[in-house]
Coordinates of C-alpha atoms in Angstrom, one line a residue:
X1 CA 7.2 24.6 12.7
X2 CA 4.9 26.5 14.4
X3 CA 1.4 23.7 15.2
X4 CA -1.8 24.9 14.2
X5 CA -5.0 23.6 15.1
X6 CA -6.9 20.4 14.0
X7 CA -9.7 22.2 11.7
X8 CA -6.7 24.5 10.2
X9 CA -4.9 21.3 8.9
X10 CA -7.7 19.5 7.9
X11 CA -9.6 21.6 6.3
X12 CA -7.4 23.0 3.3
X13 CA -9.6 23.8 0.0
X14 CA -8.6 22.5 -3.2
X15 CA -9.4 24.0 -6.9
X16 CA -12.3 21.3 -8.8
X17 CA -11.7 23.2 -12.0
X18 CA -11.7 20.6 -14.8
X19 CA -8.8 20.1 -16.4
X20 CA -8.2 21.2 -20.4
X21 CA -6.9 18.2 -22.1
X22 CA -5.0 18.3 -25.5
X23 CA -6.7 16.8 -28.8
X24 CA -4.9 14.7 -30.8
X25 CA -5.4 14.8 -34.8
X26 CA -5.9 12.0 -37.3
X27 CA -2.3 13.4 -39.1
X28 CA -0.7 14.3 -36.5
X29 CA -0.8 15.9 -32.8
X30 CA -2.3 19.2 -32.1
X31 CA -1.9 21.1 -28.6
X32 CA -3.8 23.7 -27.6
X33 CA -1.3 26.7 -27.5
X34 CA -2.3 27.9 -24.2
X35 CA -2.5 24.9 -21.7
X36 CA -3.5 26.3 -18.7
X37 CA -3.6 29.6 -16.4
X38 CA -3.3 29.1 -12.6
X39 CA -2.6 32.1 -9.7
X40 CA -0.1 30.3 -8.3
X41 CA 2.2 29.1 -11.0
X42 CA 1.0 29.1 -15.5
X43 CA 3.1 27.8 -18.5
X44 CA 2.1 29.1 -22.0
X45 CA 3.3 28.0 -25.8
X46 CA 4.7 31.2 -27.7
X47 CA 4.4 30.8 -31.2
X48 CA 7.7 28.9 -32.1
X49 CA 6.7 26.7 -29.5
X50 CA 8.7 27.1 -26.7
X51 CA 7.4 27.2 -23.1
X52 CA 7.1 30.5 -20.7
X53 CA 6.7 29.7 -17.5
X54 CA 5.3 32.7 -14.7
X55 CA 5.8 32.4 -11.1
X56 CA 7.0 29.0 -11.0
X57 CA 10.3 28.5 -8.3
X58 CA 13.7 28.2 -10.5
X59 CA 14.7 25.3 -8.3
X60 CA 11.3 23.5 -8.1
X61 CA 10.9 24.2 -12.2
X62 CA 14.5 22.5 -12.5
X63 CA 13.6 19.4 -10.3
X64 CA 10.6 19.0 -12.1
X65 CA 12.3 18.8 -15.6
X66 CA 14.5 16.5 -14.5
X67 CA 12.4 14.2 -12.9
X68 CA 9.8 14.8 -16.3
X69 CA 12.8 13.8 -18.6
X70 CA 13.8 10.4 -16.2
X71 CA 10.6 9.5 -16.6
X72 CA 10.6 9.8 -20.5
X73 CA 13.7 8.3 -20.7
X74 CA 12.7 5.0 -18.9
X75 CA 9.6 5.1 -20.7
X76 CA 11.8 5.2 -24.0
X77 CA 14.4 2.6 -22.8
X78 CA 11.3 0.4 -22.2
X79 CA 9.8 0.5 -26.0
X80 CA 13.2 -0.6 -27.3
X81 CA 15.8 2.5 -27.2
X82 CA 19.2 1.7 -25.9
X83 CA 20.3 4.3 -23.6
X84 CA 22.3 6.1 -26.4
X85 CA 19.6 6.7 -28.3
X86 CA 17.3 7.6 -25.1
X87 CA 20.1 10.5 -24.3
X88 CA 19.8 11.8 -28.2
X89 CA 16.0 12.2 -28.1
X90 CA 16.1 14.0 -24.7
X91 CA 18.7 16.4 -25.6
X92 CA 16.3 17.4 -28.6
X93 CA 13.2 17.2 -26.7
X94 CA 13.3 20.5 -25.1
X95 CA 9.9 22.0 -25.9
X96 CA 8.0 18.2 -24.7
X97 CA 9.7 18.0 -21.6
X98 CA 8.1 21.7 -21.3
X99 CA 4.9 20.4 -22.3
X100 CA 5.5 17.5 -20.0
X101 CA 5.6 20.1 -16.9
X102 CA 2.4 22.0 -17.9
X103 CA 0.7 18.8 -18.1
X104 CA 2.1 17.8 -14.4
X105 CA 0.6 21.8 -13.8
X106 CA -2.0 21.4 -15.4
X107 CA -3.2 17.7 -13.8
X108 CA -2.6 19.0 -10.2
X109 CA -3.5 22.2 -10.5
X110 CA -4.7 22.2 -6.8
X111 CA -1.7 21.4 -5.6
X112 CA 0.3 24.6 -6.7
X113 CA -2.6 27.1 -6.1
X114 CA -1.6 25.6 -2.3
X115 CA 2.2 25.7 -2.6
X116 CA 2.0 21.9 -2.6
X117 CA 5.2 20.1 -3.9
X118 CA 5.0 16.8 -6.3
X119 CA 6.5 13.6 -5.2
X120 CA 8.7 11.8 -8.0
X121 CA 5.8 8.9 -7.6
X122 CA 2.5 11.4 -8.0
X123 CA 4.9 12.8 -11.3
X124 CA 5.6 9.4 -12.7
X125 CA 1.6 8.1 -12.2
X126 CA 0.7 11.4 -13.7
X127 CA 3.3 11.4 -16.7
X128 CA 3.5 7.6 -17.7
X129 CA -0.2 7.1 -18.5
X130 CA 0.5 10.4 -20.6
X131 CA 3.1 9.0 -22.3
X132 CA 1.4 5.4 -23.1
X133 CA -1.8 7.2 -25.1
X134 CA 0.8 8.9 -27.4
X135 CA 2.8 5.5 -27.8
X136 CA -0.7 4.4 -28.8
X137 CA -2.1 6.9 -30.6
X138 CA 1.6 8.0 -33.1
X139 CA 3.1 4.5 -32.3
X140 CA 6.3 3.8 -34.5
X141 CA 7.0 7.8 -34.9
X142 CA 6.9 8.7 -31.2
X143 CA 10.2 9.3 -31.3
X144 CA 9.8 11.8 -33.8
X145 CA 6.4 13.2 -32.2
X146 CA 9.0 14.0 -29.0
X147 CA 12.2 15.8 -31.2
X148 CA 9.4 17.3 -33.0
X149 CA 7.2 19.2 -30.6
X150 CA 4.9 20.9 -30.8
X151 CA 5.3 20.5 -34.7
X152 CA 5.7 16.5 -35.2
X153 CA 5.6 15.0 -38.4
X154 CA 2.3 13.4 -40.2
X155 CA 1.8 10.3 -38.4
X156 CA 2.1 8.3 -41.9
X157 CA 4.9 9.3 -43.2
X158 CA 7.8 9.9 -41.1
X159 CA 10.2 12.5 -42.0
X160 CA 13.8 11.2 -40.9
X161 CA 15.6 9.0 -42.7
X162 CA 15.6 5.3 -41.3
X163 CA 18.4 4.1 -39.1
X164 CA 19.2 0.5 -37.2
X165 CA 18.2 2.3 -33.9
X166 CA 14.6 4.4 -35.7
X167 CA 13.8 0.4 -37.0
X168 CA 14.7 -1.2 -33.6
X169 CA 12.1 1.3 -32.1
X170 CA 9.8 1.1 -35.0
X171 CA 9.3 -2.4 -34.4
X172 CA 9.0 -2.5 -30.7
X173 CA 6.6 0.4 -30.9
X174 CA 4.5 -1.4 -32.6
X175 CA 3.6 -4.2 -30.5
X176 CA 1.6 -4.7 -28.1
X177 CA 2.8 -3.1 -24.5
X178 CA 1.7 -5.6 -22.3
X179 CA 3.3 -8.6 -24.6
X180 CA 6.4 -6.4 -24.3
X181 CA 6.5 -6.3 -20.5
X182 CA 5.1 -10.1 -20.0
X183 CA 8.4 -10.7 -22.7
X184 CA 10.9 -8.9 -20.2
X185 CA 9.7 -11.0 -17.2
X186 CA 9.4 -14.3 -19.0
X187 CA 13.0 -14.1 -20.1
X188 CA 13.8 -12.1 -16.8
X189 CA 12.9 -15.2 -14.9
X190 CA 14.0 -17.9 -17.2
X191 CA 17.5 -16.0 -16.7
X192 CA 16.8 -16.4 -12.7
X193 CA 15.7 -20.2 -12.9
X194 CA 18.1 -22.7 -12.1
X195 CA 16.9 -25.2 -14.7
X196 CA 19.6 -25.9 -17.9
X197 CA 23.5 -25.6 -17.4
X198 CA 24.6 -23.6 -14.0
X199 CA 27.3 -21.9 -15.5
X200 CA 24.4 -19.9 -16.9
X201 CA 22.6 -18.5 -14.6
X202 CA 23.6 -15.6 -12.4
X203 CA 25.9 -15.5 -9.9
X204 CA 23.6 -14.3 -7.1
X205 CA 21.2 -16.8 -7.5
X206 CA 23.3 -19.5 -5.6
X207 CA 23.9 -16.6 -3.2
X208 CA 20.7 -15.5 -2.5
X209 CA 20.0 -19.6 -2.3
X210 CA 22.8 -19.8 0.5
X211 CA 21.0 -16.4 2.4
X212 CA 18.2 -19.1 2.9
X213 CA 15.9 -17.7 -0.3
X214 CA 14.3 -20.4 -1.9
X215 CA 13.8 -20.6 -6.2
X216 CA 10.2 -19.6 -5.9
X217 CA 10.8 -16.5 -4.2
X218 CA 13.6 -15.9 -6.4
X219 CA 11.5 -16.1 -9.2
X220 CA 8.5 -13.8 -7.6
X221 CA 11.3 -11.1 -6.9
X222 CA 11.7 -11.1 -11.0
X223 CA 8.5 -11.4 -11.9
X224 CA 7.3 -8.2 -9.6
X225 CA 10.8 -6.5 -10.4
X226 CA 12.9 -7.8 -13.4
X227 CA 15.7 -5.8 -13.4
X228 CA 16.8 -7.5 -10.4
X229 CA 17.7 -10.9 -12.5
X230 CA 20.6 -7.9 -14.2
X231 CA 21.6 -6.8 -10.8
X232 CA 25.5 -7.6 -10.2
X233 CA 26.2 -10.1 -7.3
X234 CA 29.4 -7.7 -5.8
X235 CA 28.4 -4.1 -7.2
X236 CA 25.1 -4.5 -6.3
X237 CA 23.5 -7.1 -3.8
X238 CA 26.1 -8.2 -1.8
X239 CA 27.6 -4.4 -0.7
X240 CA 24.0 -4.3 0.2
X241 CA 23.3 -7.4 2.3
X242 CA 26.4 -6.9 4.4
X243 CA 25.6 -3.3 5.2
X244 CA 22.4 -4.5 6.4
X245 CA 24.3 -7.2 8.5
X246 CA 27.0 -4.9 10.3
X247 CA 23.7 -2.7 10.7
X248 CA 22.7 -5.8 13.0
X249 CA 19.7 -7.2 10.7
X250 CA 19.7 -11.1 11.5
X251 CA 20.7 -13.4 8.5
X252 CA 17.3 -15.1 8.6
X253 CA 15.8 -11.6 7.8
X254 CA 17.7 -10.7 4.9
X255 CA 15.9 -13.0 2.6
X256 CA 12.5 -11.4 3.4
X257 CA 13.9 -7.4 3.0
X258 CA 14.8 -8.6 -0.6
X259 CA 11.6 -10.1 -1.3
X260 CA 9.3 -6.8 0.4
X261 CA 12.1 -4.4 -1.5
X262 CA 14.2 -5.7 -4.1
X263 CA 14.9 -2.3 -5.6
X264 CA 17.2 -1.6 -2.3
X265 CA 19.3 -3.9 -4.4
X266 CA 19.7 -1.0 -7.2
X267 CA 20.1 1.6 -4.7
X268 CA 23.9 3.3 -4.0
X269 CA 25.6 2.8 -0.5
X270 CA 27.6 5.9 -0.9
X271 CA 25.2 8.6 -2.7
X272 CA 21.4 7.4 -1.6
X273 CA 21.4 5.3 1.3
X274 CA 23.8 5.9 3.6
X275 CA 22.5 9.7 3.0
X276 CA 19.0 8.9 3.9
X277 CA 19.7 7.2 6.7
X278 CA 21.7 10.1 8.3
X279 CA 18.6 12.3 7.0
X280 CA 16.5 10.5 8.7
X281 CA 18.3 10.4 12.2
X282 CA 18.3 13.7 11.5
X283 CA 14.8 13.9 12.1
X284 CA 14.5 11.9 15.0
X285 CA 14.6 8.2 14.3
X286 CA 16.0 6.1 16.4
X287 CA 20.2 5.1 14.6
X288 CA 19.7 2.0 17.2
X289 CA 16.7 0.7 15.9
X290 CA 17.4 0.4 12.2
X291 CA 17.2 -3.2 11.7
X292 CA 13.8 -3.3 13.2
X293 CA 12.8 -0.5 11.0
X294 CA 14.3 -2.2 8.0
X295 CA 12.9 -5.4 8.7
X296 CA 9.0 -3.6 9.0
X297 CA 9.8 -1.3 6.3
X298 CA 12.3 -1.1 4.1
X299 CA 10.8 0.8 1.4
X300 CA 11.5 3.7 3.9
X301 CA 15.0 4.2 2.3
X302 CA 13.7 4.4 -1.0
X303 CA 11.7 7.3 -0.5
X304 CA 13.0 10.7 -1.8
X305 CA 13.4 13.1 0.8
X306 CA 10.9 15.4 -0.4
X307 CA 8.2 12.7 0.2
X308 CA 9.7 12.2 4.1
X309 CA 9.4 15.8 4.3
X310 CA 6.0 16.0 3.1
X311 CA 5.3 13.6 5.8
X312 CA 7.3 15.5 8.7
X313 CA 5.6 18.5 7.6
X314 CA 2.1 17.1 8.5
X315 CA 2.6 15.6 11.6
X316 CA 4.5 19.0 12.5
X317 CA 1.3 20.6 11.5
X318 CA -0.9 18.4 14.1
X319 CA 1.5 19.6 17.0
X320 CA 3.5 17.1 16.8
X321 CA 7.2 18.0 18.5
X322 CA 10.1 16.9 16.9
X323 CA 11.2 13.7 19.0
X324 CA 7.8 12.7 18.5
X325 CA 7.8 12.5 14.7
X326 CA 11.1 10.7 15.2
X327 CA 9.3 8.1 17.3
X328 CA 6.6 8.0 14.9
X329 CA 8.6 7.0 12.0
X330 CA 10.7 4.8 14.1
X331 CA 7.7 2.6 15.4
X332 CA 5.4 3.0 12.1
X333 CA 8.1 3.9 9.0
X334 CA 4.8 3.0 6.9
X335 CA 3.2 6.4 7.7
X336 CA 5.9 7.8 4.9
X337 CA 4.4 5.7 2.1
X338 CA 0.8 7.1 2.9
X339 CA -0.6 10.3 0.5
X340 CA -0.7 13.2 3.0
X341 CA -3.6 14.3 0.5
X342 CA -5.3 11.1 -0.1
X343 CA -4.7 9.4 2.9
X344 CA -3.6 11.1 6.2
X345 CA -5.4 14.5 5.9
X346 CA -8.9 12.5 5.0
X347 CA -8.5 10.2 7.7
X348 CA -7.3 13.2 10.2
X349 CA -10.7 14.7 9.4
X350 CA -12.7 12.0 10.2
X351 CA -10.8 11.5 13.9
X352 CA -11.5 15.1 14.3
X353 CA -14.9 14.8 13.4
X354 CA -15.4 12.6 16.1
X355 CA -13.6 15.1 18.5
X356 CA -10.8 13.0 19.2
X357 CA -7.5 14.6 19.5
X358 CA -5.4 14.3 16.1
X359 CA -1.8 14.8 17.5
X360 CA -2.4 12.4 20.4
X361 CA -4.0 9.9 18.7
X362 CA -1.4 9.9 15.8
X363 CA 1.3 10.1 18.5
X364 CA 0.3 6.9 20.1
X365 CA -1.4 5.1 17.4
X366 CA 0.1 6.0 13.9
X367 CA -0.4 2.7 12.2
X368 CA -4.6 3.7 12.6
X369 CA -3.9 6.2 10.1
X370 CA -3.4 3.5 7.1
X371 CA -6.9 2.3 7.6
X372 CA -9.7 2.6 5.4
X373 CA -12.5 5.2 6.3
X374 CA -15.4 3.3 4.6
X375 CA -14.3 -0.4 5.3
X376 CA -12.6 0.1 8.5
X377 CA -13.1 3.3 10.8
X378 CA -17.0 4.4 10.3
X379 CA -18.1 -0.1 10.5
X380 CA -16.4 0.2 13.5
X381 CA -17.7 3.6 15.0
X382 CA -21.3 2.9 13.9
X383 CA -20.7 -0.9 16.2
X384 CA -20.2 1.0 19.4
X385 CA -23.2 3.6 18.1
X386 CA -25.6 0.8 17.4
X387 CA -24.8 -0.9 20.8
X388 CA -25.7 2.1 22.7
X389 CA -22.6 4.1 23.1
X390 CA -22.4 8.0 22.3
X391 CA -20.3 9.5 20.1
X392 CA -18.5 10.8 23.0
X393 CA -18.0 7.7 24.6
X394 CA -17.0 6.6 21.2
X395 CA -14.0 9.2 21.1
X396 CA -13.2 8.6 24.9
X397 CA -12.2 5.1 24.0
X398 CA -10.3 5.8 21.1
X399 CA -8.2 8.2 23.1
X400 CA -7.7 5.9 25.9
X401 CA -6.8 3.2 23.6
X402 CA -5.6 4.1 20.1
X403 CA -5.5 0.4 18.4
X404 CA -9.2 0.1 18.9
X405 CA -9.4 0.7 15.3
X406 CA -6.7 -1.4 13.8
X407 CA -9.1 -4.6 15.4
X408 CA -11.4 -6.9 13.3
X409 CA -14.7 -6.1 13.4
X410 CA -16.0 -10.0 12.8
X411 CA -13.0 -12.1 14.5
X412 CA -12.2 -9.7 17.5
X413 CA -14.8 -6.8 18.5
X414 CA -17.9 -8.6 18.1
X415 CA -17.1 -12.0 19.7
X416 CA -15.7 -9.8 22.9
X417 CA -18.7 -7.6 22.8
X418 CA -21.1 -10.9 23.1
X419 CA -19.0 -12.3 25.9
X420 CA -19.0 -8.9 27.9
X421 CA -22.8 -8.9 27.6
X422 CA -22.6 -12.2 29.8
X423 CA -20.5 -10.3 32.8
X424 CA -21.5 -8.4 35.2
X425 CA -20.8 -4.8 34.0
X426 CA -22.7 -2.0 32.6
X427 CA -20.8 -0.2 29.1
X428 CA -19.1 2.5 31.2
X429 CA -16.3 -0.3 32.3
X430 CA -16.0 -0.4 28.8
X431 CA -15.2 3.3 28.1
X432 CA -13.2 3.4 31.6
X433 CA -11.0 0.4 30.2
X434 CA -11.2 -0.1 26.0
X435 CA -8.2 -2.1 26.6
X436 CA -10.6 -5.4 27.2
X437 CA -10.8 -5.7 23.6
X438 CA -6.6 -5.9 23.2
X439 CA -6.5 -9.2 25.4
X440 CA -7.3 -12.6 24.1
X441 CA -10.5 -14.3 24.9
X442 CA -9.5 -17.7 25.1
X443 CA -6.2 -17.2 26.7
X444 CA -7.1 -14.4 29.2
X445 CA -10.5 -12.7 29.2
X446 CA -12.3 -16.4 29.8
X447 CA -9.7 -17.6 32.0
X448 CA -9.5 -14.7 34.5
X449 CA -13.4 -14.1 34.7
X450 CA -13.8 -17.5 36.1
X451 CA -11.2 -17.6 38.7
X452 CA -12.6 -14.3 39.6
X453 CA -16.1 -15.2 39.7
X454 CA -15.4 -18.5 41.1
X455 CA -13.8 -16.7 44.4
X456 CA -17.0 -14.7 44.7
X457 CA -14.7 -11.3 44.4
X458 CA -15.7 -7.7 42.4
X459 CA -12.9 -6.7 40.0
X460 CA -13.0 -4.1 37.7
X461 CA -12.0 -5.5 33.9
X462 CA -8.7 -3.5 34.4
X463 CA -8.0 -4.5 38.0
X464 CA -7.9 -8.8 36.7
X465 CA -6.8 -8.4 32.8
X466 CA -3.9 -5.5 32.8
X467 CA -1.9 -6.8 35.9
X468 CA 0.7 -9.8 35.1
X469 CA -0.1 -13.2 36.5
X470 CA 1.9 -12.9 39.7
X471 CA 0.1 -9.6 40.5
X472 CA -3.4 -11.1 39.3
X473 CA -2.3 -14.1 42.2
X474 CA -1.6 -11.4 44.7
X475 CA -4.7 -8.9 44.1
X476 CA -6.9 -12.7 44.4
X477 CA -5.4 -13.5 47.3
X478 CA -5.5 -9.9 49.2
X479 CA -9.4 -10.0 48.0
X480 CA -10.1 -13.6 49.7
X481 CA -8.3 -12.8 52.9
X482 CA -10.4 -9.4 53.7
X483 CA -13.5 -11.5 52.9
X484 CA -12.5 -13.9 55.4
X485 CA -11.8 -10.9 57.6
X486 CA -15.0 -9.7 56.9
X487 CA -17.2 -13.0 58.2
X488 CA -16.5 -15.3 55.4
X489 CA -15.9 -18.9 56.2
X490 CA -12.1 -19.6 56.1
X491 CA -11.8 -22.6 55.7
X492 CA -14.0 -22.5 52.4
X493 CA -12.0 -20.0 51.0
X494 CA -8.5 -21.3 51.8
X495 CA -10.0 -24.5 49.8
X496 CA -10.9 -22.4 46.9
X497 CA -8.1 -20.1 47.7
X498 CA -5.7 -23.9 47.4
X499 CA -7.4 -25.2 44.5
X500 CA -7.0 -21.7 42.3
X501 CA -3.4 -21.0 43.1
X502 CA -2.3 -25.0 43.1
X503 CA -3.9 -25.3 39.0
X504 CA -2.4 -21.6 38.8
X505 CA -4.2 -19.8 35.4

């Protein structure tokens, strides 16, 4: 992809025209017939109902539906429908799932008038709440409110005969959600505790017990994810813990990938993982370093590949080439779960507003790009600003030394700044060498200064911190010998010389 410059990337308008809501009806549920116009892509009701869409890509239309009628089918399963029943519903729910779309249109709006792509998260957040006001609003008849559309029944009175399956989710409807979801955990987690009979509870719990997990963690897994207390010891877990094992993650590591991504657990070898993996070699990350990537991240092969893309696409955009995406994602695999709209693009604009080089920076430093703008990049810019440092100084350091960000303002920046102020240096060794702030105070700053000052020798802060202790011995010693050769007496420096290199650092 061709790179384009900083200001280019960043500084993309969006559409702020509000959004046209439907009303809902004391009877029933009434939509507004036209639910939104927008250049790039519009969806209209006809009379009888049915949805036109103009200008929308087939394929991304047909993505879309799919992913809208997942979502209402888990949304479905979880008010008490068994999958049969789910399937029925769909299969007559044509005209919602259309309405579904134009509400995903309609809600993001921006994003298609700038050829912007959903990810299956930004549809689900935008589609569930959706779907939880109509369970409130029609409760026991959503079902009906869905087959129906855009003509569903009177709220009171439903209008199909009632079956065992219609009851089951007339009852469920109607309590309340969270109950129902605290319900699934509690008995989710009793099912994973390993109190009562064994021969009762699952099969992978004495497994996962044997990996080194412990019950607690076990039961934490289930409360955050439930589903996994139904997972199947060989179908499911086990396929995947020895694939991570012949992909050389340590055994001691496996428990903690479960705990950070259980859902890995639901995932197939054959059609999703193994797949994204080779995609993502594909684009650069390194095949030999997947069990460190796992280990950091392993959310990263639960993305869909249109999110990764999205991703790619941005750093592509910033001039980044393609080996040095791949090194990106192999170092930080985070960077994929960040909004490239929320997150990156924001905090690119604020780097470039302090005319520090985007690419480079992002290159080098990717893991400053999950920070915060208000509680962690401007805190720490205006620290340096307020301390006498220009705002090209400011950016000078940050390009010399990238993780300046990423450090704590209270425990690690300000504590180094007071013990700077006690040396001899004026702030320019600061901007020549940012990297003082990297290196422990106790443990080598402290240390260091003393010998050096102690020997009566001028060192820059990078000449005594960045060279390893046997070199930081040598440079000493090289320093003390010219002084002698310079008029110094020897014999009190060999003693001082002697008593340094005998206690060593």
């Amino acid at each position: 992809m061709r790179a384009i410059s900083s200001s280019q990337v960043l500084n993309r308008g969006f559409s702020s025209t509000p959004i046209r809501r439907p009303s809902y009806g004391v009877s029933g549920i009434s939509f507004p017939r036209k639910l939104f116009v927008c250049k790039a892509n519009s969806v209209e009701f006809k009379a009888d109902g049915s949805a036109s869409f103009t200008t929308v890509p087939p394929t991304l239309l047909a993505a879309e539906k799919e992913e809208a009628k997942a979502v209402l089918t888990l949304f479905l399963r979880k008010q008490g429908l068994n999958n049969a029943a789910s399937i029925r519903t769909i299969n007559k729910a044509d005209h919602f799932i259309a309405h579904l779309i134009s509400k995903l249109h309609s809600i993001h709006k921006s994003r298609y008038l700038v050829g912007r792509e959903l990810t299956t998260l930004e549809i689900r957040n935008s589609l569930i709440p959706y779907l939880e006001s109509l369970l409130e609003e029609h409760g026991n008849i959503l079902v009906d409110v869905v087959e129906n559309f855009p003509n569903p029944p009177n709220k009171e009175t439903p209008t199909t005969p009632a079956t065992p399956t219609t009851t089951k989710m007339t009852t469920t409807m109607t309590t309340n959600a969270p109950e129902l979801i605290n319900t699934k955990k509690l008995r989710a987690i009793a099912r994973m505790s390993n109190t009562g009979s064994k021969s009762n509870v699952p099969p992978h719990v004495p497994y996962l017990i044997d990996l080194g997990m412990n019950h607690e963690q076990i039961k934490d897994i289930t409360r955050r994810f439930p589903a996994f207390a139904y997972y199947n010891l060989d179908r499911k877990i086990r396929p995947v813990v020895d694939f991570l094992l012949e992909l050389g993650v340590l055994r001691k590591d496996i428990p903690t990938i479960l705990i950070k991504r259980p859902q890995l657990c639901g995932i197939s070898l054959s059609e999703n993982l193994i797949p994204m993996m080779a995609y993502l070699e594909e684009l650069g990350v390194d095949k030999k370093q997947w069990a460190k990537v796992i280990y950091r991240f392993p959310a990263l092969l639960t993305y869909s590949r249109h999110k990764v893309k999205v991703t790619v696409d941005f750093c592509s955009e910033l001039g980044l080439s393609s080996k040095s995406i791949g090194k990106v994602l192999t170092r930080c695999p985070h960077i994929i779960s960040y909004s490239v709209d929320d997150k990156l693009r924001p905090t690119a604009a604020y780097f470039c507003s302090l005319g520090i080089d985007v690419g480079s920076l992002l290159k080098r430093c990717p893991q400053t790009f999950g920070l915060s703008i208000e509680a962690n990049l401007k805190p720490i810019t205006e620290f340096f600003l307020e301390r006498g440092f220009t705002l090209g100084e400011v950016a000078t350091m940050v390009s010399r030394y990238g993780a300046l960000y990423t450090f704590s303002l209270v425990e690690n920046l300000l504590p180094k700044w007071e013990f700077f102020q006690t040396l001899d240096y004026p702030n320019s060794e600061l901007v020549k060498f940012p990297q003082f702030f990297g290196y422990s105070l106790e443990e080598r700053v402290k240390p260091r200064y003393k010998i050096v000052k102690d020997c009566g020798v001028k060192l820059g802060l990078n000449q005594f911190l960045s060279c390893s202790e046997k070199e930081f011995n040598k440079l000493l010693e090289k320093k003390l010998r010219r002084m002698c050769e310079d008029g110094v007496e020897c014999g009190e420096v060999s003693e001082v010389d002697s008593a340094l290199f005998e206690t060593g650092l």
